[in-house]
mmCIF file of C-alpha atoms and ligand atoms in Angstrom:
data_model
loop_
_atom_site.group_PDB
_atom_site.id
_atom_site.type_symbol
_atom_site.label_atom_id
_atom_site.label_comp_id
_atom_site.label_asym_id
_atom_site.label_seq_id
_atom_site.Cartn_x
_atom_site.Cartn_y
_atom_site.Cartn_z
ATOM 1 C CA MET A 381 -5.719 -5.470 -14.943
ATOM 2 C CA VAL A 382 -3.549 -7.332 -12.425
ATOM 3 C CA THR A 383 -4.337 -5.989 -8.992
ATOM 4 C CA SER A 384 -4.138 -7.190 -5.423
ATOM 5 C CA ASN A 385 -2.191 -10.394 -6.045
ATOM 6 C CA LEU A 386 0.888 -8.266 -6.645
ATOM 7 C CA TYR A 387 0.772 -6.948 -3.122
ATOM 8 C CA PHE A 388 0.589 -8.694 0.208
ATOM 9 C CA ARG A 389 -2.554 -7.954 2.157
ATOM 10 C CA ALA A 390 -1.944 -5.761 5.160
ATOM 11 C CA PRO A 391 -3.246 -6.840 8.580
ATOM 12 C CA LYS A 392 -6.394 -5.188 9.811
ATOM 13 C CA LYS A 393 -5.046 -2.320 11.900
ATOM 14 C CA ALA A 394 -2.559 -0.332 9.873
ATOM 15 C CA LEU A 395 -1.976 2.553 12.293
ATOM 16 C CA THR A 396 -2.776 3.159 15.933
ATOM 17 C CA ILE A 397 -2.002 6.431 17.678
ATOM 18 C CA SER A 398 -2.640 6.843 21.389
ATOM 19 C CA GLY A 399 -2.211 9.862 23.649
ATOM 20 C CA LEU A 400 0.104 11.592 21.188
ATOM 21 C CA LYS A 401 1.588 14.891 22.352
ATOM 22 C CA PHE A 402 4.143 17.064 20.586
ATOM 23 C CA SER A 403 5.576 20.557 20.939
ATOM 24 C CA TYR A 404 8.293 22.445 19.078
ATOM 25 C CA GLN A 405 9.118 24.244 22.374
ATOM 26 C CA LYS A 406 11.456 22.560 24.838
ATOM 27 C CA ASP A 407 9.188 23.338 27.786
ATOM 28 C CA ALA A 408 6.163 21.946 25.875
ATOM 29 C CA SER A 409 4.112 24.965 26.990
ATOM 30 C CA LEU A 410 2.351 25.212 23.625
ATOM 31 C CA PRO A 411 1.772 21.708 22.289
ATOM 32 C CA VAL A 412 0.984 21.495 18.574
ATOM 33 C CA LEU A 413 -0.654 18.139 19.192
ATOM 34 C CA ASN A 414 -2.201 17.248 22.517
ATOM 35 C CA ASP A 415 -3.500 13.820 23.480
ATOM 36 C CA ILE A 416 -4.352 12.639 19.976
ATOM 37 C CA SER A 417 -5.685 9.095 19.668
ATOM 38 C CA LEU A 418 -6.764 7.483 16.424
ATOM 39 C CA SER A 419 -6.624 4.247 14.532
ATOM 40 C CA VAL A 420 -6.698 3.536 10.811
ATOM 41 C CA ARG A 421 -7.549 0.152 9.341
ATOM 42 C CA ALA A 422 -6.045 -1.424 6.256
ATOM 43 C CA GLY A 423 -8.073 -0.410 3.223
ATOM 44 C CA GLU A 424 -9.205 2.803 4.927
ATOM 45 C CA ILE A 425 -8.574 6.372 3.768
ATOM 46 C CA ILE A 426 -8.637 9.059 6.450
ATOM 47 C CA SER A 427 -8.541 12.743 5.581
ATOM 48 C CA VAL A 428 -7.304 15.396 7.981
ATOM 49 C CA LEU A 429 -8.693 18.931 7.740
ATOM 50 C CA GLY A 430 -7.961 21.958 9.885
ATOM 51 C CA LYS A 431 -6.824 25.551 9.885
ATOM 52 C CA SER A 432 -3.434 26.365 8.405
ATOM 53 C CA GLY A 433 -0.815 25.905 11.130
ATOM 54 C CA CYS A 434 -2.938 23.603 13.329
ATOM 55 C CA GLY A 435 -0.448 20.723 13.095
ATOM 56 C CA LYS A 436 -1.500 18.542 10.155
ATOM 57 C CA SER A 437 1.958 18.174 8.597
ATOM 58 C CA THR A 438 3.554 17.844 12.040
ATOM 59 C CA ARG A 439 1.325 14.901 12.689
ATOM 60 C CA LEU A 440 2.331 13.169 9.437
ATOM 61 C CA ASN A 441 6.011 13.776 10.290
ATOM 62 C CA LEU A 442 5.491 12.143 13.686
ATOM 63 C CA ILE A 443 3.790 9.128 12.103
ATOM 64 C CA ALA A 444 6.641 8.855 9.603
ATOM 65 C CA GLY A 445 9.108 8.841 12.494
ATOM 66 C CA LEU A 446 10.824 12.055 11.353
ATOM 67 C CA MET A 447 10.208 13.602 14.769
ATOM 68 C CA LYS A 448 9.755 12.180 18.257
ATOM 69 C CA PRO A 449 6.615 12.827 20.327
ATOM 70 C CA ILE A 450 6.810 14.085 23.919
ATOM 71 C CA ALA A 451 4.269 11.507 24.959
ATOM 72 C CA GLY A 452 2.084 8.839 23.470
ATOM 73 C CA GLU A 453 2.566 5.942 21.120
ATOM 74 C CA ILE A 454 2.388 5.360 17.403
ATOM 75 C CA SER A 455 2.108 1.786 16.281
ATOM 76 C CA ILE A 456 2.338 0.979 12.603
ATOM 77 C CA ASN A 457 1.474 -2.617 12.130
ATOM 78 C CA HIS A 458 4.381 -3.652 14.405
ATOM 79 C CA ASP A 459 6.790 -1.963 11.989
ATOM 80 C CA LYS A 460 9.244 -0.315 14.407
ATOM 81 C CA SER A 461 11.596 0.823 11.634
ATOM 82 C CA ARG A 462 8.720 2.548 9.769
ATOM 83 C CA CYS A 463 9.869 0.876 6.532
ATOM 84 C CA ASN A 464 6.306 0.297 5.405
ATOM 85 C CA ILE A 465 5.404 3.941 5.054
ATOM 86 C CA GLY A 466 5.186 5.947 1.841
ATOM 87 C CA TYR A 467 5.214 9.751 2.173
ATOM 88 C CA ILE A 468 3.914 11.876 -0.700
ATOM 89 C CA PHE A 469 4.107 15.670 -0.728
ATOM 90 C CA GLN A 470 2.461 18.511 -2.627
ATOM 91 C CA GLU A 471 5.502 18.849 -4.877
ATOM 92 C CA ASP A 472 7.149 15.832 -6.407
ATOM 93 C CA ALA A 473 10.487 14.835 -4.919
ATOM 94 C CA LEU A 474 12.009 13.484 -8.146
ATOM 95 C CA MET A 475 15.703 13.900 -8.850
ATOM 96 C CA PRO A 476 15.965 16.084 -11.978
ATOM 97 C CA TRP A 477 19.316 14.631 -13.082
ATOM 98 C CA ARG A 478 17.908 11.105 -13.247
ATOM 99 C CA THR A 479 15.551 9.729 -15.899
ATOM 100 C CA VAL A 480 12.079 8.682 -14.770
ATOM 101 C CA LYS A 481 13.213 5.057 -14.847
ATOM 102 C CA ALA A 482 16.287 5.816 -12.739
ATOM 103 C CA ASN A 483 14.104 7.728 -10.280
ATOM 104 C CA LEU A 484 11.764 4.753 -10.059
ATOM 105 C CA ALA A 485 14.698 2.381 -9.584
ATOM 106 C CA LEU A 486 15.216 3.819 -6.071
ATOM 107 C CA ALA A 487 12.943 1.092 -4.752
ATOM 108 C CA GLN A 488 15.493 -1.464 -5.950
ATOM 109 C CA GLU A 489 18.515 0.529 -4.800
ATOM 110 C CA ILE A 490 17.314 1.650 -1.370
ATOM 111 C CA GLY A 491 14.282 -0.521 -0.724
ATOM 112 C CA LYS A 492 16.001 -3.702 -1.985
ATOM 113 C CA VAL A 493 12.862 -4.630 -3.900
ATOM 114 C CA PRO A 494 13.814 -7.626 -6.092
ATOM 115 C CA HIS A 495 14.095 -6.751 -9.792
ATOM 116 C CA GLN A 496 11.334 -9.097 -10.962
ATOM 117 C CA GLN A 497 8.833 -7.764 -8.394
ATOM 118 C CA TRP A 498 9.858 -4.172 -9.191
ATOM 119 C CA GLN A 499 9.356 -4.746 -12.934
ATOM 120 C CA VAL A 500 5.905 -6.324 -12.545
ATOM 121 C CA SER A 501 4.753 -3.667 -10.053
ATOM 122 C CA LEU A 502 6.084 -0.900 -12.298
ATOM 123 C CA MET A 503 4.065 -2.106 -15.291
ATOM 124 C CA ASP A 504 0.934 -2.425 -13.163
ATOM 125 C CA LEU A 505 1.367 1.052 -11.670
ATOM 126 C CA LEU A 506 2.076 2.734 -15.021
ATOM 127 C CA SER A 507 -1.130 1.235 -16.348
ATOM 128 C CA ARG A 508 -3.168 2.165 -13.252
ATOM 129 C CA PHE A 509 -1.943 5.736 -13.303
ATOM 130 C CA HIS A 510 -2.369 5.996 -17.067
ATOM 131 C CA LEU A 511 1.254 6.631 -17.948
ATOM 132 C CA SER A 512 2.944 5.283 -21.047
ATOM 133 C CA GLU A 513 6.193 3.319 -20.901
ATOM 134 C CA ASN A 514 7.684 5.976 -23.202
ATOM 135 C CA ILE A 515 8.144 8.338 -20.271
ATOM 136 C CA LEU A 516 10.662 6.016 -18.614
ATOM 137 C CA GLU A 517 13.553 7.394 -20.641
ATOM 138 C CA MET A 518 12.470 11.032 -20.136
ATOM 139 C CA TYR A 519 13.684 13.439 -17.449
ATOM 140 C CA PRO A 520 11.253 14.909 -14.867
ATOM 141 C CA THR A 521 11.552 18.387 -16.432
ATOM 142 C CA GLN A 522 10.155 16.970 -19.683
ATOM 143 C CA LEU A 523 6.894 15.942 -17.965
ATOM 144 C CA SER A 524 3.794 17.958 -17.061
ATOM 145 C CA GLY A 525 3.051 18.692 -13.390
ATOM 146 C CA GLY A 526 0.351 16.006 -13.310
ATOM 147 C CA MET A 527 2.669 13.433 -14.864
ATOM 148 C CA ARG A 528 5.442 14.291 -12.399
ATOM 149 C CA GLN A 529 3.076 13.868 -9.476
ATOM 150 C CA ARG A 530 1.956 10.487 -10.857
ATOM 151 C CA VAL A 531 5.596 9.393 -11.184
ATOM 152 C CA SER A 532 6.248 10.611 -7.656
ATOM 153 C CA ILE A 533 3.309 8.567 -6.335
ATOM 154 C CA ILE A 534 4.508 5.500 -8.273
ATOM 155 C CA GLN A 535 8.008 6.018 -6.872
ATOM 156 C CA SER A 536 6.604 5.714 -3.336
ATOM 157 C CA LEU A 537 4.340 2.780 -4.171
ATOM 158 C CA LEU A 538 7.194 0.742 -5.635
ATOM 159 C CA PHE A 539 8.575 0.463 -2.092
ATOM 160 C CA ASN A 540 5.388 -1.507 -1.379
ATOM 161 C CA PRO A 541 4.268 0.608 1.606
ATOM 162 C CA GLN A 542 1.312 -0.535 3.667
ATOM 163 C CA LEU A 543 0.592 2.935 4.977
ATOM 164 C CA LEU A 544 0.590 6.038 2.790
ATOM 165 C CA LEU A 545 0.924 9.540 4.201
ATOM 166 C CA LEU A 546 -0.089 12.268 1.769
ATOM 167 C CA ASP A 547 0.365 15.984 2.431
ATOM 168 C CA GLU A 548 -1.828 17.942 -0.010
ATOM 169 C CA PRO A 549 -0.693 15.704 -2.889
ATOM 170 C CA PHE A 550 -3.203 16.961 -5.465
ATOM 171 C CA SER A 551 -3.368 20.643 -4.541
ATOM 172 C CA ALA A 552 -0.986 21.922 -7.230
ATOM 173 C CA LEU A 553 -2.902 20.205 -10.051
ATOM 174 C CA ASP A 554 -5.605 21.564 -12.343
ATOM 175 C CA PHE A 555 -9.132 20.368 -11.574
ATOM 176 C CA CYS A 556 -9.397 17.685 -14.295
ATOM 177 C CA THR A 557 -5.980 16.182 -13.559
ATOM 178 C CA LYS A 558 -6.766 16.272 -9.868
ATOM 179 C CA LEU A 559 -10.070 14.407 -10.302
ATOM 180 C CA ARG A 560 -8.449 11.746 -12.413
ATOM 181 C CA LEU A 561 -5.518 11.268 -10.077
ATOM 182 C CA GLU A 562 -7.845 11.133 -7.073
ATOM 183 C CA GLY A 563 -9.745 8.317 -8.807
ATOM 184 C CA GLU A 564 -6.575 6.389 -9.606
ATOM 185 C CA PHE A 565 -5.331 6.821 -6.040
ATOM 186 C CA TYR A 566 -8.683 5.775 -4.540
ATOM 187 C CA ARG A 567 -8.866 2.606 -6.623
ATOM 188 C CA PHE A 568 -5.272 1.706 -5.798
ATOM 189 C CA ILE A 569 -5.887 1.912 -2.042
ATOM 190 C CA LYS A 570 -9.105 -0.071 -2.215
ATOM 191 C CA ASP A 571 -7.814 -2.740 -4.635
ATOM 192 C CA THR A 572 -4.601 -3.321 -2.735
ATOM 193 C CA TYR A 573 -5.989 -2.937 0.793
ATOM 194 C CA ARG A 574 -3.530 -0.236 1.913
ATOM 195 C CA ALA A 575 -4.217 2.481 4.454
ATOM 196 C CA ALA A 576 -3.844 6.180 3.800
ATOM 197 C CA VAL A 577 -3.799 9.383 5.835
ATOM 198 C CA LEU A 578 -4.444 12.337 3.561
ATOM 199 C CA VAL A 579 -3.930 15.943 4.636
ATOM 200 C CA THR A 580 -5.912 18.341 2.501
ATOM 201 C CA HIS A 581 -7.504 21.791 2.516
ATOM 202 C CA ASP A 582 -10.128 20.674 0.025
ATOM 203 C CA ILE A 583 -13.386 19.507 1.658
ATOM 204 C CA GLU A 584 -14.690 18.027 -1.601
ATOM 205 C CA GLU A 585 -11.538 15.990 -2.026
ATOM 206 C CA ALA A 586 -11.779 14.787 1.575
ATOM 207 C CA ILE A 587 -15.393 13.656 1.110
ATOM 208 C CA ALA A 588 -14.789 12.092 -2.300
ATOM 209 C CA LEU A 589 -11.858 9.976 -1.131
ATOM 210 C CA SER A 590 -12.330 9.275 2.545
ATOM 211 C CA ASP A 591 -13.943 6.743 4.785
ATOM 212 C CA ARG A 592 -13.509 9.188 7.659
ATOM 213 C CA VAL A 593 -12.751 12.878 7.925
ATOM 214 C CA ILE A 594 -10.844 14.116 10.977
ATOM 215 C CA ILE A 595 -11.062 17.802 11.842
ATOM 216 C CA LEU A 596 -8.235 19.129 13.998
ATOM 217 C CA ASN A 597 -8.856 22.196 16.113
ATOM 218 C CA ASN A 598 -6.390 24.907 17.000
ATOM 219 C CA ASN A 599 -5.374 23.589 20.400
ATOM 220 C CA GLY A 600 -3.960 20.339 19.106
ATOM 221 C CA THR A 601 -6.884 17.994 19.679
ATOM 222 C CA ILE A 602 -9.402 16.283 17.420
ATOM 223 C CA GLU A 603 -12.555 18.361 17.029
ATOM 224 C CA ALA A 604 -14.523 15.767 15.036
ATOM 225 C CA ASP A 605 -14.142 12.299 13.528
ATOM 226 C CA ILE A 606 -16.838 11.975 10.859
ATOM 227 C CA SER A 607 -17.714 8.801 8.926
ATOM 228 C CA VAL A 608 -18.284 9.383 5.234
ATOM 229 C CA THR A 609 -20.626 6.748 3.874
ATOM 230 C CA PHE A 610 -22.758 6.633 0.761
ATOM 231 C CA ASP A 611 -25.683 4.392 -0.178
ATOM 232 C CA TYR A 612 -24.757 5.021 -3.784
ATOM 233 C CA CYS A 613 -22.726 1.961 -4.754
ATOM 234 C CA GLN A 614 -20.309 3.421 -7.269
ATOM 235 C CA ARG A 615 -17.824 5.341 -5.155
ATOM 236 C CA ASP A 616 -15.583 7.032 -7.637
ATOM 237 C CA PRO A 617 -14.368 10.513 -6.811
ATOM 238 C CA GLU A 618 -15.889 12.038 -9.933
ATOM 239 C CA SER A 619 -19.446 10.685 -9.918
ATOM 240 C CA ILE A 620 -19.792 10.775 -6.133
ATOM 241 C CA ARG A 621 -19.607 14.587 -6.240
ATOM 242 C CA GLY A 622 -23.026 14.601 -7.942
ATOM 243 C CA VAL A 623 -24.816 12.509 -5.304
ATOM 244 C CA ALA A 624 -27.238 14.188 -2.863
ATOM 245 C CA GLU A 625 -25.496 12.715 0.223
ATOM 246 C CA PHE A 626 -22.305 14.428 -0.901
ATOM 247 C CA GLY A 627 -23.944 17.784 -0.233
ATOM 248 C CA GLU A 628 -25.071 16.630 3.204
ATOM 249 C CA HIS A 629 -21.536 15.562 4.140
ATOM 250 C CA TYR A 630 -20.239 18.859 2.770
ATOM 251 C CA ARG A 631 -22.596 20.960 4.889
ATOM 252 C CA LEU A 632 -21.775 19.068 8.100
ATOM 253 C CA ILE A 633 -18.007 19.109 7.567
ATOM 254 C CA TRP A 634 -17.915 22.743 6.461
ATOM 255 C CA ALA A 635 -19.941 23.816 9.518
ATOM 256 C CA LYS A 636 -17.452 22.081 11.845
ATOM 257 C CA LEU A 637 -14.423 23.301 9.922
ATOM 258 C CA LYS A 638 -15.733 26.868 9.791
ATOM 259 C CA ALA A 639 -16.152 26.789 13.566
ATOM 260 C CA VAL A 640 -12.496 25.813 14.151
ATOM 261 C CA ILE A 641 -11.163 28.182 11.500
ATOM 262 C CA SER A 642 -12.924 31.138 13.074
ATOM 263 C CA GLN A 643 -11.724 30.276 16.624
HETATM 264 N N1 LIG B 1633 10.330 23.292 12.501
HETATM 265 C C1 LIG B 1633 9.496 24.016 13.242
HETATM 266 N N2 LIG B 1633 9.908 24.696 14.326
HETATM 267 C C2 LIG B 1633 9.057 25.409 15.080
HETATM 268 N N3 LIG B 1633 7.736 25.492 14.855
HETATM 269 C C3 LIG B 1633 7.253 24.828 13.778
HETATM 270 C C4 LIG B 1633 8.103 24.064 12.920
HETATM 271 N N4 LIG B 1633 7.340 23.500 11.944
HETATM 272 C C5 LIG B 1633 6.088 23.921 12.169
HETATM 273 N N5 LIG B 1633 6.023 24.702 13.275
HETATM 274 C C6 LIG B 1633 4.823 25.326 13.839
HETATM 275 O O1 LIG B 1633 3.951 24.274 14.244
HETATM 276 C C7 LIG B 1633 2.594 24.581 13.927
HETATM 277 C C8 LIG B 1633 2.017 23.490 13.047
HETATM 278 O O2 LIG B 1633 2.698 23.475 11.789
HETATM 279 P P1 LIG B 1633 2.271 22.472 10.627
HETATM 280 O O3 LIG B 1633 3.236 22.667 9.521
HETATM 281 O O4 LIG B 1633 2.135 21.116 11.195
HETATM 282 O O5 LIG B 1633 0.829 23.045 10.250
HETATM 283 P P2 LIG B 1633 -0.185 22.594 9.110
HETATM 284 O O6 LIG B 1633 -1.482 22.296 9.783
HETATM 285 O O7 LIG B 1633 0.416 21.512 8.286
HETATM 286 O O8 LIG B 1633 -0.328 23.935 8.271
HETATM 287 P P3 LIG B 1633 -0.617 24.143 6.690
HETATM 288 O O9 LIG B 1633 -2.060 23.814 6.506
HETATM 289 O O10 LIG B 1633 -0.354 25.608 6.477
HETATM 290 O O11 LIG B 1633 0.310 23.266 5.906
HETATM 291 C C9 LIG B 1633 2.630 25.963 13.277
HETATM 292 O O12 LIG B 1633 2.322 26.905 14.263
HETATM 293 C C10 LIG B 1633 4.054 26.135 12.817
HETATM 294 O O13 LIG B 1633 4.445 27.488 12.862
HETATM 295 MG MG1 LIG B 1634 1.090 21.461 6.260
#
């Protein structure tokens, strides 16, 4: 399969956040995020866990530039316009009146991706995400949920983003589809040397996919930043779940998460 030569290699630091503070209130009396600092390297997958409402999605929106912080800085590989970011949500954002192909053509229309590059990347991505070319003439409503989410991911990747933000992207899928899509996503990031920040409620998913797991607490700061490493050489999200170290990571992360959830 053609892999990394299709994509330019991102520089080492993909995302740096320093002293980030944000509040939805004008007087900033209750900050959702308070003095958050973090950096993510190219080729690295970071998962963010925390109680519902602790500010995970807010943080992705700030990184994407959809909202402005009160204080602090976000540097994305010197990309001030934030053009190199792909944002993937729990539900696909496909336009139902357009065919799959027309949905995927957005990268040419908005992102000005040259046709030849778009075509080659499209074929590579369809193959990576195990989709047949036959779906290109179909409408999103004619696809299964898992297929729609794959198309949605491909739609973002065709813009050639260096940093991917994912907000519970696999949570609406059945377990088998989820495992498979996790594997495809993991291999894509590692083969093409992208960076990804993944928000999830699923500890197993976080361990299976991540190089680091960040746990946010309820007062807007980082409770823990845990490295997830395995001696086992084959790191695919399916087989790694059966490795003894997986259980050790699970126990540590769950203990820390349980502590913040019960605060
Ligand atoms: N547009 C908004 N205006 C005011 N408050 C908001 C707004 N969006 C979110 N909030 C509040 O900010 C806090 C963080 O919300 P956010 O959506 O970031 O949480 P989350 O960690 O992503 O939660 P979940 O796990 O349920 O998706 C919550 O208390 C929420 O009520
Ligand atoms: Mg959220």
